[in-house]
Amino acid sequence: MSQPKTAAAPKKKAILTDTVTNKTMDLPIIDGSIGPSVIDVRKLYADTGYFTYDPGFTSTGSCESKITYIDGDEGLLLHRGYPIEELAEHSNFMEVAYLLLNGDLPTLEEMKKFEKDITYHTMVHEQLSTFFRGFRRDAHPMAVMCGVVGALSAFYHDSLDINDPHQRMIASFRLIAKMPTIAAMAFKYSMGQPFIYPKNKLSYAENFLYMTFAVPAEDYQNNPVLAKAMDRLFILHADHEQNASTSTVRLAGSSGANPFACIAAGIASLWGPAHGGANEAVLAMLGQIGDKKNIPEFIKRAKDKNDSFRLMGFGHRVYKNFDPRAQVMRKSCHEVLGELGVKHEPLLDLAMELERIALEDKYFVERKLYPNVDFYSGIILRAMGFPTSMFTVLFAIARTVGWIAQWKEMIEDPSQKIGRPRQLYTGHTRRSYKPVQQRG
Ligand code: ACO
């Protein structure tokens, strides 16, 4: 199971019978190293004139990948073969970043060099701070992230050539290194506080916390428990196979767009409440519920198909039993609250009661709707002092590593083509233009 291989030459086939024309077609079945095999439909249109139809891509593999494997029924998440629980327990975010990008865990020497390569790029071009000042102070930090990360392509011209492996590598280092700096700057800007420059002797997570919460007027002490929780949160969000934002990055990159523009596209996709915006939505929902006594009313609303209300932080497109990241995050949540001495945080009490009631409710049990990672991450981040608007930004910092690894894998794949889905057209058939006087 551990040896990655290119998908085996197909030996099995599926047979498609067109009952209209009575023609049959053999479709090769390709096996991966684990997980469901795929039916290769690449020649379907050329041979039959049919497209496949799969809105939401629930049954469609868009690429071959060796990076991340998920078994939603088993609650399994592997990065390059390593279970997420082991990485969260024993590794650190920089090591996981190396693993995702390069395929194997680093030796000590490789790790030192990688850390040096990343920290070398933590500062941003000084003129970027002027760029920040063009935003309103009350702008959502994800709006700022979309703009500033996209703008990196206007600042780093020497790493835009995607056909040059060295430039691709430098762009990757730059993005991973600068995301925490840009995110902290977005936070500082919203607070009206001065930007804090990175300190490279600190770890990735420590540095981010320092740039976010330090102020020039006072000494700043990193809290190791919080830094560990931050690092773990980054690990848990580092990659997640072909989700909406990763697919967005791949699709944008498939046209040859530069990596900074592609990651900005990924950030835009992540922003939505059904994806990375869910942890922010969890806190908004808890605020809306307000009190434990109101939980039954909101559970009832979540079950009502005529009501758009859903329990945020519950359910997952892929995990239909449990989210392995949620279990680690739940533990981390209690560690952070213990460290900060938060014993009776009303929102936490409310969240725990909601979790308990939903897990016993037939509707949620039958549909296998369990708390996902966002349910707990929001609570941790709030306790650490982040405003809710920053939650998705933290997700974006972590996921940048996954986006970059997936983008790099795609660019290095010789069979890569521009992504171009097809459609089932149900609009008007051809009709002739009428001058305005003749319409009505
Ligand atoms: N609250 C109430 N009902 C729900 C919820 C929910 N959170 N999630 C799913 N359901 C119901 C659906 O209405 C549907 O019911 P039905 O079978 O009676 O029609 C059933 O459960 C299956 O749901 P789908 O919508 O088919 O599940 P899908 O895989 O399309 O959606 C999603 C997954 C988008 C995550 C959904 O569960 C949801 O909106 N959850 C809340 C938002 C959230 O927490 N998102 C975070 C995702 S994790 C991440 O991005 C890191």
Short mmCIF file of C-alpha atoms and ligand atoms in Angstrom, two decimals:
data_model
loop_
_atom_site.label_atom_id
_atom_site.label_comp_id
_atom_site.label_asym_id
_atom_site.label_seq_id
_atom_site.Cartn_x
_atom_site.Cartn_y
_atom_site.Cartn_z
CA MET A 1 0.00 0.00 0.00
CA SER A 2 2.84 2.41 0.68
CA GLN A 3 4.49 2.33 -2.76
CA PRO A 4 2.91 4.94 -5.02
CA LYS A 5 2.63 3.89 -8.61
CA THR A 6 1.19 5.31 -11.76
CA ALA A 7 -2.29 3.91 -12.36
CA ALA A 8 -1.92 0.39 -13.75
CA ALA A 9 -2.58 -0.29 -17.43
CA PRO A 10 -6.27 -1.24 -17.54
CA LYS A 11 -7.13 -4.94 -17.67
CA LYS A 12 -10.79 -4.65 -16.68
CA LYS A 13 -13.47 -2.90 -18.64
CA ALA A 14 -17.02 -1.68 -18.32
CA ILE A 15 -19.32 -2.17 -21.28
CA LEU A 16 -21.66 0.61 -22.23
CA THR A 17 -24.68 -0.35 -24.28
CA ASP A 18 -26.58 2.36 -26.10
CA THR A 19 -30.14 1.03 -26.28
CA VAL A 20 -30.98 3.66 -28.92
CA THR A 21 -28.38 2.54 -31.47
CA ASN A 22 -27.70 -0.92 -30.00
CA LYS A 23 -23.99 -0.18 -30.18
CA THR A 24 -21.65 -1.18 -27.33
CA MET A 25 -18.43 0.41 -26.21
CA ASP A 26 -15.68 -0.91 -23.96
CA LEU A 27 -14.63 1.54 -21.28
CA PRO A 28 -11.33 0.73 -19.52
CA ILE A 29 -11.44 0.43 -15.72
CA ILE A 30 -8.34 1.88 -14.07
CA ASP A 31 -7.27 0.84 -10.56
CA GLY A 32 -5.51 3.19 -8.17
CA SER A 33 -3.30 1.99 -5.30
CA ILE A 34 -6.33 2.06 -2.94
CA GLY A 35 -9.87 3.34 -3.19
CA PRO A 36 -12.51 3.10 -5.88
CA SER A 37 -11.38 2.28 -9.42
CA VAL A 38 -12.44 4.64 -12.18
CA ILE A 39 -14.13 4.13 -15.51
CA ASP A 40 -12.06 5.94 -18.13
CA VAL A 41 -14.53 7.94 -20.24
CA ARG A 42 -11.97 10.07 -22.07
CA LYS A 43 -12.88 8.61 -25.47
CA LEU A 44 -16.62 8.52 -24.78
CA TYR A 45 -17.55 11.64 -26.73
CA ALA A 46 -15.30 10.88 -29.68
CA ASP A 47 -16.65 7.32 -29.92
CA THR A 48 -20.33 7.83 -29.06
CA GLY A 49 -21.18 11.54 -29.23
CA TYR A 50 -22.30 11.47 -25.56
CA PHE A 51 -20.99 13.48 -22.62
CA THR A 52 -21.24 12.28 -19.02
CA TYR A 53 -23.44 14.33 -16.68
CA ASP A 54 -22.30 14.83 -13.08
CA PRO A 55 -23.15 18.22 -11.54
CA GLY A 56 -21.15 18.72 -8.35
CA PHE A 57 -18.69 16.06 -9.62
CA THR A 58 -19.88 13.56 -7.02
CA SER A 59 -18.83 10.61 -9.20
CA THR A 60 -16.08 12.16 -11.26
CA GLY A 61 -12.33 11.82 -10.84
CA SER A 62 -10.79 14.94 -12.36
CA CYS A 63 -7.14 13.91 -12.15
CA GLU A 64 -4.64 11.27 -11.09
CA SER A 65 -2.94 12.22 -7.82
CA LYS A 66 -0.44 10.75 -5.36
CA ILE A 67 -0.83 13.33 -2.60
CA THR A 68 -3.88 12.72 -0.42
CA TYR A 69 -6.28 9.82 0.00
CA ILE A 70 -9.65 9.97 1.75
CA ASP A 71 -12.00 7.12 2.58
CA GLY A 72 -15.10 8.91 3.75
CA ASP A 73 -16.85 5.77 4.99
CA GLU A 74 -13.86 4.67 7.08
CA GLY A 75 -13.02 8.19 8.24
CA LEU A 76 -9.53 7.80 6.78
CA LEU A 77 -7.31 10.67 5.64
CA LEU A 78 -3.79 9.89 4.41
CA HIS A 79 -1.16 12.34 3.23
CA ARG A 80 1.37 10.52 1.04
CA GLY A 81 0.23 7.38 2.89
CA TYR A 82 0.57 8.73 6.45
CA PRO A 83 -2.65 8.91 8.57
CA ILE A 84 -3.61 12.43 9.62
CA GLU A 85 -3.85 11.39 13.28
CA GLU A 86 -0.17 10.31 13.29
CA LEU A 87 0.94 13.49 11.55
CA ALA A 88 -1.08 15.65 13.96
CA GLU A 89 0.36 13.81 16.95
CA HIS A 90 4.04 13.47 15.97
CA SER A 91 4.86 15.83 13.13
CA ASN A 92 4.80 19.58 12.64
CA PHE A 93 3.39 21.78 9.91
CA MET A 94 6.71 22.44 8.15
CA GLU A 95 7.42 18.73 7.96
CA VAL A 96 3.91 18.03 6.63
CA ALA A 97 4.41 20.80 4.06
CA TYR A 98 7.64 19.13 2.91
CA LEU A 99 5.86 15.78 2.76
CA LEU A 100 2.99 17.10 0.66
CA LEU A 101 5.29 18.93 -1.74
CA ASN A 102 7.99 16.29 -2.11
CA GLY A 103 6.30 12.95 -1.49
CA ASP A 104 8.37 11.68 1.46
CA LEU A 105 9.24 12.79 4.97
CA PRO A 106 12.51 14.76 5.01
CA THR A 107 15.84 13.73 6.51
CA LEU A 108 17.21 16.09 9.15
CA GLU A 109 19.37 17.84 6.54
CA GLU A 110 16.47 18.16 4.09
CA MET A 111 14.27 19.57 6.86
CA LYS A 112 16.82 22.20 7.85
CA LYS A 113 17.26 23.30 4.24
CA PHE A 114 13.49 23.45 3.68
CA GLU A 115 12.94 25.56 6.81
CA LYS A 116 15.73 27.90 5.68
CA ASP A 117 14.23 28.14 2.19
CA ILE A 118 10.82 29.02 3.61
CA THR A 119 11.93 31.48 6.27
CA TYR A 120 14.13 33.27 3.68
CA HIS A 121 10.89 34.42 2.03
CA THR A 122 8.72 35.39 5.03
CA MET A 123 8.97 39.15 4.46
CA VAL A 124 6.84 40.80 1.80
CA HIS A 125 7.86 43.54 -0.60
CA GLU A 126 7.70 46.76 1.43
CA GLN A 127 5.45 48.36 -1.17
CA LEU A 128 2.79 45.78 -0.38
CA SER A 129 2.06 47.65 2.84
CA THR A 130 1.02 50.64 0.71
CA PHE A 131 -1.18 48.30 -1.28
CA PHE A 132 -2.93 47.28 1.97
CA ARG A 133 -3.79 50.87 2.72
CA GLY A 134 -6.03 50.96 -0.34
CA PHE A 135 -8.52 48.70 1.42
CA ARG A 136 -11.22 49.90 3.79
CA ARG A 137 -10.36 49.02 7.39
CA ASP A 138 -13.65 47.14 7.74
CA ALA A 139 -13.01 44.98 4.66
CA HIS A 140 -13.41 41.26 5.26
CA PRO A 141 -9.87 39.84 5.60
CA MET A 142 -10.68 37.18 2.98
CA ALA A 143 -11.41 40.00 0.53
CA VAL A 144 -8.01 41.48 1.42
CA MET A 145 -6.35 38.06 1.03
CA CYS A 146 -7.87 37.54 -2.45
CA GLY A 147 -6.58 40.94 -3.53
CA VAL A 148 -3.13 40.88 -1.94
CA VAL A 149 -2.24 37.29 -2.84
CA GLY A 150 -3.35 37.92 -6.42
CA ALA A 151 -1.22 41.06 -6.39
CA LEU A 152 1.91 39.05 -5.53
CA SER A 153 2.16 38.32 -9.26
CA ALA A 154 2.68 42.06 -9.75
CA PHE A 155 5.56 42.05 -7.24
CA TYR A 156 7.50 38.85 -7.95
CA HIS A 157 8.07 38.78 -11.70
CA ASP A 158 11.04 36.44 -11.36
CA SER A 159 8.86 33.49 -10.30
CA LEU A 160 5.98 33.65 -12.77
CA ASP A 161 7.29 31.32 -15.48
CA ILE A 162 5.46 28.07 -14.76
CA ASN A 163 7.57 26.20 -17.32
CA ASP A 164 10.76 26.81 -15.31
CA PRO A 165 11.04 24.30 -12.39
CA HIS A 166 13.26 26.69 -10.41
CA GLN A 167 10.75 29.54 -10.71
CA ARG A 168 7.94 27.16 -9.75
CA MET A 169 9.89 26.18 -6.63
CA ILE A 170 10.60 29.79 -5.65
CA ALA A 171 6.95 30.75 -6.17
CA SER A 172 5.94 27.81 -3.95
CA PHE A 173 8.35 28.88 -1.18
CA ARG A 174 7.16 32.46 -1.47
CA LEU A 175 3.50 31.57 -1.18
CA ILE A 176 3.95 29.26 1.81
CA ALA A 177 6.26 31.74 3.55
CA LYS A 178 4.28 34.89 2.89
CA MET A 179 0.75 33.69 3.60
CA PRO A 180 1.08 34.06 7.42
CA THR A 181 2.70 37.47 6.98
CA ILE A 182 -0.07 38.69 4.67
CA ALA A 183 -2.78 37.20 6.92
CA ALA A 184 -1.31 38.89 10.01
CA MET A 185 -1.07 42.17 8.07
CA ALA A 186 -4.76 41.86 7.12
CA PHE A 187 -5.58 41.45 10.81
CA LYS A 188 -3.37 44.33 11.93
CA TYR A 189 -4.80 46.59 9.25
CA SER A 190 -8.36 45.88 10.40
CA MET A 191 -7.34 46.69 13.97
CA GLY A 192 -5.52 49.89 13.02
CA GLN A 193 -2.31 48.52 14.54
CA PRO A 194 1.16 48.66 12.96
CA PHE A 195 2.34 45.70 10.89
CA ILE A 196 4.77 43.40 12.71
CA TYR A 197 7.69 42.02 10.69
CA PRO A 198 8.31 38.24 10.81
CA LYS A 199 10.93 36.76 13.15
CA ASN A 200 12.59 33.81 11.48
CA LYS A 201 13.89 32.17 14.64
CA LEU A 202 10.28 31.33 15.52
CA SER A 203 8.43 28.30 14.16
CA TYR A 204 5.85 28.79 11.40
CA ALA A 205 2.92 28.79 13.87
CA GLU A 206 4.75 30.87 16.51
CA ASN A 207 5.73 33.43 13.90
CA PHE A 208 2.15 33.78 12.74
CA LEU A 209 0.84 34.23 16.31
CA TYR A 210 3.63 36.74 16.97
CA MET A 211 2.90 38.81 13.85
CA THR A 212 -0.81 38.72 14.70
CA PHE A 213 -0.82 39.47 18.41
CA ALA A 214 2.45 41.29 19.20
CA VAL A 215 2.49 45.08 19.43
CA PRO A 216 5.66 47.20 19.26
CA ALA A 217 4.96 48.79 22.65
CA GLU A 218 5.18 45.55 24.62
CA ASP A 219 7.23 42.35 24.88
CA TYR A 220 5.50 39.36 23.39
CA GLN A 221 5.69 35.88 24.90
CA ASN A 222 4.61 32.93 22.79
CA ASN A 223 2.44 30.42 24.61
CA PRO A 224 3.71 26.91 23.65
CA VAL A 225 0.27 25.29 24.16
CA LEU A 226 -1.38 27.78 21.82
CA ALA A 227 1.49 27.57 19.31
CA LYS A 228 1.13 23.77 19.31
CA ALA A 229 -2.64 24.04 18.79
CA MET A 230 -2.08 26.50 15.95
CA ASP A 231 0.47 24.19 14.34
CA ARG A 232 -1.94 21.26 14.65
CA LEU A 233 -4.75 23.31 13.14
CA PHE A 234 -2.46 24.07 10.18
CA ILE A 235 -1.62 20.35 9.81
CA LEU A 236 -5.30 19.36 9.89
CA HIS A 237 -6.16 21.84 7.14
CA ALA A 238 -3.08 21.35 4.94
CA ASP A 239 -4.66 19.34 2.16
CA HIS A 240 -7.88 17.52 1.42
CA GLU A 241 -7.71 15.98 -2.02
CA GLN A 242 -9.84 17.47 -4.83
CA ASN A 243 -12.16 19.73 -2.80
CA ALA A 244 -13.76 22.88 -4.27
CA SER A 245 -10.84 25.26 -3.67
CA THR A 246 -8.17 22.76 -4.75
CA SER A 247 -10.12 21.97 -7.90
CA THR A 248 -10.38 25.72 -8.46
CA VAL A 249 -6.60 26.07 -8.15
CA ARG A 250 -6.05 23.17 -10.55
CA LEU A 251 -8.59 24.53 -13.05
CA ALA A 252 -7.11 28.04 -12.94
CA GLY A 253 -3.60 26.57 -13.22
CA SER A 254 -4.56 24.32 -16.12
CA SER A 255 -4.73 27.36 -18.39
CA GLY A 256 -1.12 28.24 -17.52
CA ALA A 257 -2.03 31.06 -15.10
CA ASN A 258 0.75 32.00 -12.68
CA PRO A 259 0.76 30.39 -9.21
CA PHE A 260 -0.06 33.59 -7.30
CA ALA A 261 -3.18 34.12 -9.41
CA CYS A 262 -4.14 30.44 -8.97
CA ILE A 263 -3.84 30.59 -5.19
CA ALA A 264 -5.90 33.81 -5.14
CA ALA A 265 -8.59 31.85 -7.05
CA GLY A 266 -8.35 29.10 -4.42
CA ILE A 267 -8.80 31.66 -1.65
CA ALA A 268 -11.96 32.98 -3.35
CA SER A 269 -13.39 29.47 -3.57
CA LEU A 270 -12.49 28.68 0.03
CA TRP A 271 -14.32 31.77 1.25
CA GLY A 272 -17.81 30.29 0.73
CA PRO A 273 -19.80 29.12 3.78
CA ALA A 274 -20.20 25.58 2.42
CA HIS A 275 -16.39 25.25 2.35
CA GLY A 276 -13.79 27.22 4.34
CA GLY A 277 -16.29 29.78 5.54
CA ALA A 278 -18.04 27.11 7.60
CA ASN A 279 -16.07 27.71 10.83
CA GLU A 280 -17.05 31.36 10.73
CA ALA A 281 -20.62 30.27 9.99
CA VAL A 282 -20.53 27.95 13.04
CA LEU A 283 -19.86 30.86 15.38
CA ALA A 284 -22.49 32.99 13.66
CA MET A 285 -24.96 30.12 14.08
CA LEU A 286 -24.10 29.67 17.77
CA GLY A 287 -24.66 33.40 18.24
CA GLN A 288 -27.99 33.09 16.46
CA ILE A 289 -29.08 30.16 18.65
CA GLY A 290 -28.02 32.23 21.63
CA ASP A 291 -29.08 29.92 24.44
CA LYS A 292 -29.24 26.18 25.12
CA LYS A 293 -32.99 26.40 25.53
CA ASN A 294 -33.32 27.43 21.86
CA ILE A 295 -31.45 24.38 20.50
CA PRO A 296 -34.57 22.21 19.86
CA GLU A 297 -36.13 24.98 17.79
CA PHE A 298 -33.00 25.26 15.59
CA ILE A 299 -32.66 21.48 15.27
CA LYS A 300 -36.25 21.46 14.05
CA ARG A 301 -35.45 24.20 11.53
CA ALA A 302 -32.34 22.31 10.30
CA LYS A 303 -34.55 19.33 9.52
CA ASP A 304 -37.23 21.35 7.74
CA LYS A 305 -36.68 21.19 3.97
CA ASN A 306 -38.65 24.42 3.52
CA ASP A 307 -36.23 26.26 5.80
CA SER A 308 -32.80 27.20 4.43
CA PHE A 309 -31.23 26.89 7.91
CA ARG A 310 -28.63 24.11 8.23
CA LEU A 311 -26.54 23.12 11.18
CA MET A 312 -23.21 24.67 10.28
CA GLY A 313 -20.23 22.47 11.12
CA PHE A 314 -22.26 19.31 10.58
CA GLY A 315 -22.05 17.04 7.57
CA HIS A 316 -19.42 16.59 4.93
CA ARG A 317 -19.47 15.82 1.23
CA VAL A 318 -16.97 12.99 1.67
CA TYR A 319 -16.91 11.89 5.33
CA LYS A 320 -20.12 10.02 5.95
CA ASN A 321 -19.18 8.44 9.29
CA PHE A 322 -16.77 10.71 11.08
CA ASP A 323 -14.21 13.32 10.16
CA PRO A 324 -10.82 12.14 11.54
CA ARG A 325 -9.66 15.75 11.71
CA ALA A 326 -12.66 16.64 13.87
CA GLN A 327 -11.61 14.10 16.50
CA VAL A 328 -8.10 15.58 16.77
CA MET A 329 -9.54 19.08 16.77
CA ARG A 330 -11.99 18.22 19.54
CA LYS A 331 -9.06 17.14 21.75
CA SER A 332 -7.11 20.25 20.83
CA CYS A 333 -10.15 22.35 21.62
CA HIS A 334 -10.25 21.09 25.20
CA GLU A 335 -6.45 21.57 25.59
CA VAL A 336 -6.65 25.19 24.47
CA LEU A 337 -9.64 25.98 26.65
CA GLY A 338 -7.90 24.31 29.61
CA GLU A 339 -4.73 26.34 29.03
CA LEU A 340 -6.65 29.57 28.76
CA GLY A 341 -8.72 28.70 31.81
CA VAL A 342 -11.96 28.93 29.87
CA LYS A 343 -14.19 26.75 31.99
CA HIS A 344 -17.58 28.15 31.26
CA GLU A 345 -17.54 29.86 27.93
CA PRO A 346 -21.27 30.15 27.12
CA LEU A 347 -20.76 29.56 23.40
CA LEU A 348 -18.68 26.46 24.12
CA ASP A 349 -21.33 25.09 26.47
CA LEU A 350 -23.87 25.77 23.77
CA ALA A 351 -21.72 24.05 21.14
CA MET A 352 -21.23 20.96 23.29
CA GLU A 353 -24.94 20.72 24.01
CA LEU A 354 -25.73 21.12 20.31
CA GLU A 355 -23.21 18.38 19.49
CA ARG A 356 -24.80 16.07 22.06
CA ILE A 357 -28.37 16.63 20.91
CA ALA A 358 -27.57 16.38 17.18
CA LEU A 359 -25.57 13.17 17.65
CA GLU A 360 -28.61 11.55 19.28
CA ASP A 361 -31.15 12.87 16.82
CA LYS A 362 -32.54 10.34 14.33
CA TYR A 363 -32.38 12.79 11.40
CA PHE A 364 -28.66 13.43 11.87
CA VAL A 365 -27.82 9.82 12.76
CA GLU A 366 -29.63 8.42 9.71
CA ARG A 367 -27.92 10.87 7.36
CA LYS A 368 -24.57 10.34 9.04
CA LEU A 369 -24.21 14.03 9.80
CA TYR A 370 -21.37 14.37 12.32
CA PRO A 371 -19.53 17.47 13.49
CA ASN A 372 -16.80 18.32 11.00
CA VAL A 373 -13.42 19.95 11.66
CA ASP A 374 -14.93 23.42 11.37
CA PHE A 375 -17.26 22.85 14.27
CA TYR A 376 -14.33 22.73 16.71
CA SER A 377 -11.81 24.97 14.96
CA GLY A 378 -14.08 27.98 15.29
CA ILE A 379 -14.28 27.50 19.06
CA ILE A 380 -10.48 27.16 19.41
CA LEU A 381 -9.80 30.21 17.32
CA ARG A 382 -12.29 32.31 19.19
CA ALA A 383 -10.73 31.30 22.51
CA MET A 384 -7.30 32.28 21.14
CA GLY A 385 -8.56 35.76 20.42
CA PHE A 386 -9.16 35.68 16.66
CA PRO A 387 -12.20 37.54 15.38
CA THR A 388 -14.54 35.24 13.41
CA SER A 389 -13.68 37.03 10.17
CA MET A 390 -10.10 35.66 10.49
CA PHE A 391 -11.13 32.00 10.77
CA THR A 392 -11.21 31.24 7.05
CA VAL A 393 -7.97 33.18 6.62
CA LEU A 394 -6.23 30.69 8.92
CA PHE A 395 -7.65 27.85 6.87
CA ALA A 396 -6.24 29.55 3.75
CA ILE A 397 -2.75 29.78 5.30
CA ALA A 398 -2.72 26.04 5.94
CA ARG A 399 -4.37 24.99 2.68
CA THR A 400 -1.89 27.00 0.60
CA VAL A 401 0.55 24.10 1.04
CA GLY A 402 -2.00 21.62 -0.35
CA TRP A 403 -2.97 23.95 -3.19
CA ILE A 404 0.68 24.38 -4.15
CA ALA A 405 1.42 20.64 -3.95
CA GLN A 406 -1.61 19.87 -6.13
CA TRP A 407 -0.81 22.67 -8.58
CA LYS A 408 2.82 21.46 -8.85
CA GLU A 409 1.70 17.87 -9.40
CA MET A 410 -0.61 19.02 -12.19
CA ILE A 411 2.02 21.18 -13.94
CA GLU A 412 4.55 18.33 -13.76
CA ASP A 413 2.08 15.85 -15.27
CA PRO A 414 2.96 15.51 -18.99
CA SER A 415 -0.63 14.53 -19.84
CA GLN A 416 -2.02 17.73 -18.29
CA LYS A 417 -4.57 19.62 -20.41
CA ILE A 418 -6.59 22.77 -19.88
CA GLY A 419 -9.68 21.88 -17.78
CA ARG A 420 -12.84 22.30 -19.81
CA PRO A 421 -16.02 20.61 -18.51
CA ARG A 422 -18.95 20.16 -20.88
CA GLN A 423 -22.66 20.65 -20.16
CA LEU A 424 -26.17 19.41 -20.73
CA TYR A 425 -27.74 22.31 -22.60
CA THR A 426 -31.46 22.85 -21.87
CA GLY A 427 -31.88 26.41 -23.16
CA HIS A 428 -33.47 27.70 -26.37
CA THR A 429 -32.62 26.00 -29.60
CA ARG A 430 -31.56 28.25 -32.47
CA ARG A 431 -33.86 31.23 -33.09
CA SER A 432 -33.58 34.41 -35.11
CA TYR A 433 -32.95 37.88 -33.78
CA LYS A 434 -35.97 40.21 -33.92
CA PRO A 435 -35.71 44.02 -33.86
CA VAL A 436 -37.08 45.49 -30.62
CA GLN A 437 -40.23 46.81 -32.34
CA GLN A 438 -41.25 43.28 -33.33
CA ARG A 439 -40.90 41.75 -29.84
CA GLY A 440 -43.73 41.49 -27.37
N1 ACO B 1 -27.85 20.47 8.52
C1 ACO B 1 -29.04 19.86 8.22
N2 ACO B 1 -29.19 18.95 7.24
C2 ACO B 1 -28.11 18.63 6.53
C3 ACO B 1 -26.86 19.21 6.77
C4 ACO B 1 -26.75 20.16 7.82
N3 ACO B 1 -25.58 20.73 8.10
N4 ACO B 1 -25.94 18.71 5.91
C5 ACO B 1 -26.61 17.84 5.13
N5 ACO B 1 -27.93 17.79 5.51
C6 ACO B 1 -28.96 16.91 4.96
C7 ACO B 1 -29.40 17.34 3.55
O1 ACO B 1 -30.50 18.22 3.60
C8 ACO B 1 -29.77 16.00 2.94
O2 ACO B 1 -31.01 15.61 3.45
P1 ACO B 1 -32.01 14.72 2.54
O3 ACO B 1 -31.30 13.45 2.26
O4 ACO B 1 -33.23 14.56 3.39
O5 ACO B 1 -32.27 15.52 1.29
C9 ACO B 1 -28.75 15.04 3.53
O6 ACO B 1 -28.36 15.61 4.79
C10 ACO B 1 -27.52 14.85 2.64
O7 ACO B 1 -26.95 16.11 2.46
P2 ACO B 1 -26.29 16.64 1.12
O8 ACO B 1 -26.67 18.08 0.93
O9 ACO B 1 -26.58 15.69 0.00
O10 ACO B 1 -24.78 16.52 1.48
P3 ACO B 1 -23.64 17.14 0.63
O11 ACO B 1 -22.58 16.12 0.61
O12 ACO B 1 -24.11 17.67 -0.67
O13 ACO B 1 -23.26 18.43 1.51
C11 ACO B 1 -22.17 19.86 3.00
C12 ACO B 1 -22.19 18.49 2.32
C13 ACO B 1 -22.21 21.00 1.93
C14 ACO B 1 -20.88 20.00 3.79
C15 ACO B 1 -23.39 19.98 3.92
O14 ACO B 1 -23.38 18.92 4.86
C16 ACO B 1 -23.46 21.32 4.63
O15 ACO B 1 -23.95 22.30 4.05
N6 ACO B 1 -22.96 21.40 5.92
C17 ACO B 1 -22.93 22.62 6.64
C18 ACO B 1 -21.78 23.49 6.16
C19 ACO B 1 -20.43 22.96 6.65
O16 ACO B 1 -20.25 22.66 7.80
N7 ACO B 1 -19.48 22.91 5.71
C20 ACO B 1 -18.12 22.49 6.03
C21 ACO B 1 -17.67 21.39 5.16
S1 ACO B 1 -16.10 20.85 5.73
C22 ACO B 1 -14.93 21.83 5.01
O17 ACO B 1 -15.13 22.54 4.06
C23 ACO B 1 -13.61 21.76 5.67
#
